[in-house]
Coordinates of C-alpha atoms and ligand atoms in Angstrom, one line a residue:
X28 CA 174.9 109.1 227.4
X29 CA 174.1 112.4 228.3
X30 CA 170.9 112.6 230.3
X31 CA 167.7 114.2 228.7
X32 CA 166.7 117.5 230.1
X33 CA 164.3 117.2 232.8
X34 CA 163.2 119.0 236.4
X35 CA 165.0 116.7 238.5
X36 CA 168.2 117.8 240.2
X37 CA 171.1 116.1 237.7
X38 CA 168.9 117.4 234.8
X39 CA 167.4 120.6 235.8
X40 CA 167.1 124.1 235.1
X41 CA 170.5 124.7 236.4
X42 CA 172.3 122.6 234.1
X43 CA 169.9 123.2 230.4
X44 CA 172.9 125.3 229.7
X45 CA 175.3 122.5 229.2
X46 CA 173.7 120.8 226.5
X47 CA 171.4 124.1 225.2
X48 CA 173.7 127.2 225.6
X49 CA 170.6 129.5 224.6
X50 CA 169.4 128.5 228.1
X51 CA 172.0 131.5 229.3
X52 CA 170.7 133.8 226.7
X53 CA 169.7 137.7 226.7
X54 CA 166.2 136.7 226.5
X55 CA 164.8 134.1 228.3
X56 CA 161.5 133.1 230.4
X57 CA 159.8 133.2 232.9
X58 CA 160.3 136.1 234.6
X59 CA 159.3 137.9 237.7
X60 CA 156.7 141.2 236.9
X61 CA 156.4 143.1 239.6
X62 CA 153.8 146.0 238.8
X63 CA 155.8 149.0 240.1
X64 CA 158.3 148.2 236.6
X65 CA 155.5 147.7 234.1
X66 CA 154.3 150.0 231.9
X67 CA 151.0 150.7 230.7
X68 CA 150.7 151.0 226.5
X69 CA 147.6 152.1 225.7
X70 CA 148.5 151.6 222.0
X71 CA 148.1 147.7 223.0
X72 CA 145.5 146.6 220.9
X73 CA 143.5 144.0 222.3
X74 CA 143.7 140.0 221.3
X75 CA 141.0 137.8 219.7
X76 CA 141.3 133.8 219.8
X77 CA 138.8 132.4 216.7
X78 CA 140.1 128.7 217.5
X79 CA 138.1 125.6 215.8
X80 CA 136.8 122.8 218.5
X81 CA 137.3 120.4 215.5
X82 CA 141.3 121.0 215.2
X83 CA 141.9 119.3 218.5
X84 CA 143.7 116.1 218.4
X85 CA 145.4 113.8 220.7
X86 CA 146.2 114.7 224.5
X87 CA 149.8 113.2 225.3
X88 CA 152.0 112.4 228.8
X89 CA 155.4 113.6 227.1
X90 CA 156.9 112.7 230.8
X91 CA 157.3 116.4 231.1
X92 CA 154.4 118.0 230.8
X93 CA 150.2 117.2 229.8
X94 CA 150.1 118.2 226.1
X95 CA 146.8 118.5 223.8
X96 CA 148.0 119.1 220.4
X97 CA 145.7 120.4 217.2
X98 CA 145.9 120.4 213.6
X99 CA 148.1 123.4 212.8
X100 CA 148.6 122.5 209.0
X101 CA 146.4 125.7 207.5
X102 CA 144.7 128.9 209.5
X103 CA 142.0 126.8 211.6
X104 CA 142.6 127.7 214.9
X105 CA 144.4 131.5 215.2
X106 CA 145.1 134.3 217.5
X107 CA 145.1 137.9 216.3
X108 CA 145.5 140.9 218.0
X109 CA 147.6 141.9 221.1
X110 CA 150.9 142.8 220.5
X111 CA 150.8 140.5 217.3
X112 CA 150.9 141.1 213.7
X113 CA 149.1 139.0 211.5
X114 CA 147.6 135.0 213.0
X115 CA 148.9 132.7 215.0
X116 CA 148.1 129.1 214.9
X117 CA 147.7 127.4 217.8
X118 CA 149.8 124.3 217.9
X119 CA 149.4 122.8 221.3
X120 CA 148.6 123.8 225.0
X121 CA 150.6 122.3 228.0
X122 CA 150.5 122.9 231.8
X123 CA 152.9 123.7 234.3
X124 CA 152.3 122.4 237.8
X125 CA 153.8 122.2 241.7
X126 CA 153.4 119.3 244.3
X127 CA 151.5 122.0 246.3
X128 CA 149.2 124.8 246.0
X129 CA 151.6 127.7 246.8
X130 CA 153.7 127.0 243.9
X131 CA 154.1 125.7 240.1
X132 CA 153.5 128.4 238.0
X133 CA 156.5 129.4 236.3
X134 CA 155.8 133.3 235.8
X135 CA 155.4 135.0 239.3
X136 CA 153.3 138.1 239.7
X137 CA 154.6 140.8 242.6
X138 CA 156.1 138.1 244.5
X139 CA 153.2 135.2 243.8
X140 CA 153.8 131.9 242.4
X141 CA 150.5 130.1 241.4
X142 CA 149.8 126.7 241.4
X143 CA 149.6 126.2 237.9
X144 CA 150.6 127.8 234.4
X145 CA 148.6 126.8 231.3
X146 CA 150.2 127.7 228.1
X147 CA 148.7 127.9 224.5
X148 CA 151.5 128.2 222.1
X149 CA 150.7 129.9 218.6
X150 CA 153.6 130.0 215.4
X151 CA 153.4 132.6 212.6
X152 CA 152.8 131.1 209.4
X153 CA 155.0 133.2 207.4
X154 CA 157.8 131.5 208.7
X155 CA 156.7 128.6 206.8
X156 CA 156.5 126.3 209.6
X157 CA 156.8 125.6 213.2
X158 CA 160.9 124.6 213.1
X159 CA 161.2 128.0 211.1
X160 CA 159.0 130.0 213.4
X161 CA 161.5 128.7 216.3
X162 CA 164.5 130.6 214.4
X163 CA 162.5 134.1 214.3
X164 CA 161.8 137.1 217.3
X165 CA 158.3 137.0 216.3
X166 CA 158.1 133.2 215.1
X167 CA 156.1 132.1 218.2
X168 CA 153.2 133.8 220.6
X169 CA 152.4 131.9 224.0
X170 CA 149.5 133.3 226.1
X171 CA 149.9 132.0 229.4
X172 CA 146.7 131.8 231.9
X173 CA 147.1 131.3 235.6
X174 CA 145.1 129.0 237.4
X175 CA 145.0 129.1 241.7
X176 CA 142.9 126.8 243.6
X177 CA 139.3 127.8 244.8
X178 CA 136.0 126.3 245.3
X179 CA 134.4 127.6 242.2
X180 CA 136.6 125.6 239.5
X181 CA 136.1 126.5 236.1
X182 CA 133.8 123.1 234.6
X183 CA 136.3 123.7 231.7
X184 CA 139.1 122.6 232.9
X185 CA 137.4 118.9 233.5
X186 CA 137.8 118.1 229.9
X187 CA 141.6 117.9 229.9
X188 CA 141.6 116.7 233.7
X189 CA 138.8 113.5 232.7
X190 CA 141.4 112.5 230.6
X191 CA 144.5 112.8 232.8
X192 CA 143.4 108.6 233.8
X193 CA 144.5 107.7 230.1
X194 CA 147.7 109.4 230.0
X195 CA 149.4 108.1 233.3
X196 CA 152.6 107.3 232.1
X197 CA 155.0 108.6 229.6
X198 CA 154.0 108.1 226.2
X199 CA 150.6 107.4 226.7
X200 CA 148.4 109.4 224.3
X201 CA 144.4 109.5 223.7
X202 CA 142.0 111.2 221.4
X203 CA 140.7 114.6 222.2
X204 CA 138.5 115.8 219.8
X205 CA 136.1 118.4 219.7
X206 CA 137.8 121.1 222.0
X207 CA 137.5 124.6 222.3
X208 CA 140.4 125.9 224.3
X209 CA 139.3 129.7 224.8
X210 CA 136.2 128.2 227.0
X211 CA 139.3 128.0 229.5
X212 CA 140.1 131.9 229.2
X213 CA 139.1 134.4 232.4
X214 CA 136.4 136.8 231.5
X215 CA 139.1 140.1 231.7
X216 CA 140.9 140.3 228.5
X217 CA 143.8 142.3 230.7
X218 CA 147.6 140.9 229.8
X219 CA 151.2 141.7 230.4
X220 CA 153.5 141.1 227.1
X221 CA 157.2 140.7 226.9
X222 CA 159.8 139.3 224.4
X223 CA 161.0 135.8 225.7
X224 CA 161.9 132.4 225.1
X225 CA 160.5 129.1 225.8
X226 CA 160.8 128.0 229.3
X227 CA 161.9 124.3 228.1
X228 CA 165.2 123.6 225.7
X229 CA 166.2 124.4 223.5
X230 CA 165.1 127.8 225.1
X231 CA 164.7 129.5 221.8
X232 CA 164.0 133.2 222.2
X233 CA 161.2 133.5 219.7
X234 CA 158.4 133.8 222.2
X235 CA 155.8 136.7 222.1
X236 CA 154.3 136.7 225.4
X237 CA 150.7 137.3 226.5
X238 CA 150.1 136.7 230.0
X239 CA 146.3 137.0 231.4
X240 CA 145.8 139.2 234.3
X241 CA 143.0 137.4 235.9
X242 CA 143.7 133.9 237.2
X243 CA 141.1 131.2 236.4
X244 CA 140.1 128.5 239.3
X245 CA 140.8 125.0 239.5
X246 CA 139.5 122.6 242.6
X247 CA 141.4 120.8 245.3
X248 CA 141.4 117.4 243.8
X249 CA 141.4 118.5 239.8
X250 CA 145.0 119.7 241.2
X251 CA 145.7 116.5 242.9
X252 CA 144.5 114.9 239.4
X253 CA 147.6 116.6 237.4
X254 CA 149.8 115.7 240.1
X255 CA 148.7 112.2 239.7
X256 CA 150.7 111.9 236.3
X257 CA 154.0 110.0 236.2
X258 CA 157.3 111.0 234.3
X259 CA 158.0 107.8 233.7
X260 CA 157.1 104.8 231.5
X261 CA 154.6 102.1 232.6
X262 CA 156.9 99.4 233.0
X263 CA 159.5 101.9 235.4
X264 CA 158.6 103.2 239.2
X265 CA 156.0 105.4 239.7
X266 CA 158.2 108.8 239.9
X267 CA 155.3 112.0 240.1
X268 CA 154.9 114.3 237.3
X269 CA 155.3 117.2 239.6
X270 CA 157.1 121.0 239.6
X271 CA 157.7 121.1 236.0
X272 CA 158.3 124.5 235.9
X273 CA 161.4 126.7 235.2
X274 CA 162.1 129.3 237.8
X275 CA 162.0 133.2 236.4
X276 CA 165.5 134.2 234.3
X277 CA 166.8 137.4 234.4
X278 CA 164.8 140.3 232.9
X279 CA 168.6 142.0 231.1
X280 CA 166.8 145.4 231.0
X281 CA 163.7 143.9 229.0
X282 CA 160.2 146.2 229.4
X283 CA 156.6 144.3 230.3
X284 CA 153.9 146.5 228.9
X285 CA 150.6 145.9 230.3
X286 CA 147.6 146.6 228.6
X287 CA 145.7 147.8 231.6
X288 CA 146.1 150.8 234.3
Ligands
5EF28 N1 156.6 126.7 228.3 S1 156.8 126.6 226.7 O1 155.6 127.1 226.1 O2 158.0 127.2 226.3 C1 156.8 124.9 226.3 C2 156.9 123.9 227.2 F1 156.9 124.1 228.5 C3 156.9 122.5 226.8 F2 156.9 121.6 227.7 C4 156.9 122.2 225.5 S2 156.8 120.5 225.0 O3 156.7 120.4 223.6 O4 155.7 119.9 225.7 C5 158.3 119.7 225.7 C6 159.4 120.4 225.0 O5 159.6 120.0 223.7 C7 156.8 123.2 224.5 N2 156.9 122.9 223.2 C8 157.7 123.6 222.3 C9 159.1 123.9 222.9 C10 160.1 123.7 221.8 C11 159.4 122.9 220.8 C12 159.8 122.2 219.7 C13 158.9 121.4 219.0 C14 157.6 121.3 219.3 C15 157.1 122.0 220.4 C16 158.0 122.8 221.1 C17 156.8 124.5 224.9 F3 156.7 125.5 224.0
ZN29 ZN1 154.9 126.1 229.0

């Protein structure tokens, strides 16, 4: 049988290609920015998140990432704005993570890899739904925050961490209601945009990216917390839900327009 994608090194990055050929494409993410290639466009309106606390659902161990989905079925939770026409709904956030604090984040900034990469991923509507948004160049916007460890953690990110003891394992889903994800956004509005794909297969390059600026703070042990989910089922050995990231692709000529000097 072939072996489901993964992070581990028979399954990896390096070998997405073989079973999803878009994994080689044009397009794809991450990617390095370094700040001497971007270019400021002051024409870059900026972006506006109106999300509903009520539309959050379930939080989920999908033995690759920590995923907190919401109720995308009419315009409850949107982002406008940016370098996006029309709303967004957001769908579901996730997190990217290392087994130590000098790397996990899958973008990199001038050379820096952060510990962590949130990501809130939004489809356009007009596409009729999600599956059809994943076939269009503007079909999906993902902002992506940065989070580094400090000792003046956000008391945001606790919600999703408190829960982290119910989702151990693979599978293992919980309620999460009543959450409003932009408490978790820095308080600059600053972002880098690009055209890109999703870091996971199938690797679809219908990703509008909005990546913050300013990194938000997460403590010493909410960091050992993530790393304390497994990839595996209950009944298999423990096996650490660690460095899921994908390592930046190459930029093929693409611009990143900031929206700051
Ligand atoms: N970094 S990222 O923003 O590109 C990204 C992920 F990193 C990631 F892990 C997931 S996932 O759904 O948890 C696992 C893959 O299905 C998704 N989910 C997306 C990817 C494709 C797909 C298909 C159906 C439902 C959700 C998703 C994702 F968009
Ligand atoms: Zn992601």
């Amino acid at each position: 049988a072939q072996s489901v994608w993964g992070y581990d090194s028979d399954n990896g990055p390096e070998r997405w290609h073989e079973n999803y050929p878009m994994a080689k494409g044009e397009k794809q993410s991450p990617i390095e920015i370094n700040s001497k290639d971007v270019q400021h466009d002051s024409s870059l309106a900026p972006w506006h998140a109106s999300y509903d606390p009520g539309a959050a659902k379930t939080i989920l161990n999908n033995g690759r990432t920590c995923r907190v989905v919401f109720d995308d079925t009419f315009d409850r939770s949107v982002l406008r704005g940016g370098p996006l026409t029309g709303a967004y709904r957001l769908r579901q956030l996730h997190l990217h993570w290392g087994s130590s604090d000098d790397h996990g984040s899958e973008h990199v900034i001038d050379g820096v890899k952060y510990a962590a990469e949130l990501h809130m991923v939004h489809w356009n509507p007009k596409h009729g739904n999600f599956a059809g948004a994943l076939k269009q160049p503007d079909g999906v916007a993902v902002v992506g925050i940065f989070l580094k460890v400090g000792n003046t953690p956000k008391p945001e990110m606790k919600r999703i961490l408190e829960e982290i003891d119910n989702i151990k394992t693979k599978g293992k889903e919980a309620p999460f209601l009543h959450f409003d994800p932009s408490i978790l956004f820095p308080k600059s509005r600053d972002y880098w945009t690009y055209h890109g794909s999703f870091t996971t297969p199938p690797c679809e390059e219908c990703i509008t990216w909005i990546l913050l600026r300013e990194p938000i703070e997460v403590s010493p042990d909410q960091m050992a917390k993530l790393r304390s989910l497994s990839k595996n089922d209950e009944n298999e050995p423990a096996n650490p839900l660690v460095d899921n990231w994908r390592p930046p692709q190459p930029l093929k000529g693409r611009v990143v327009r900031a929206s700051f000097k």
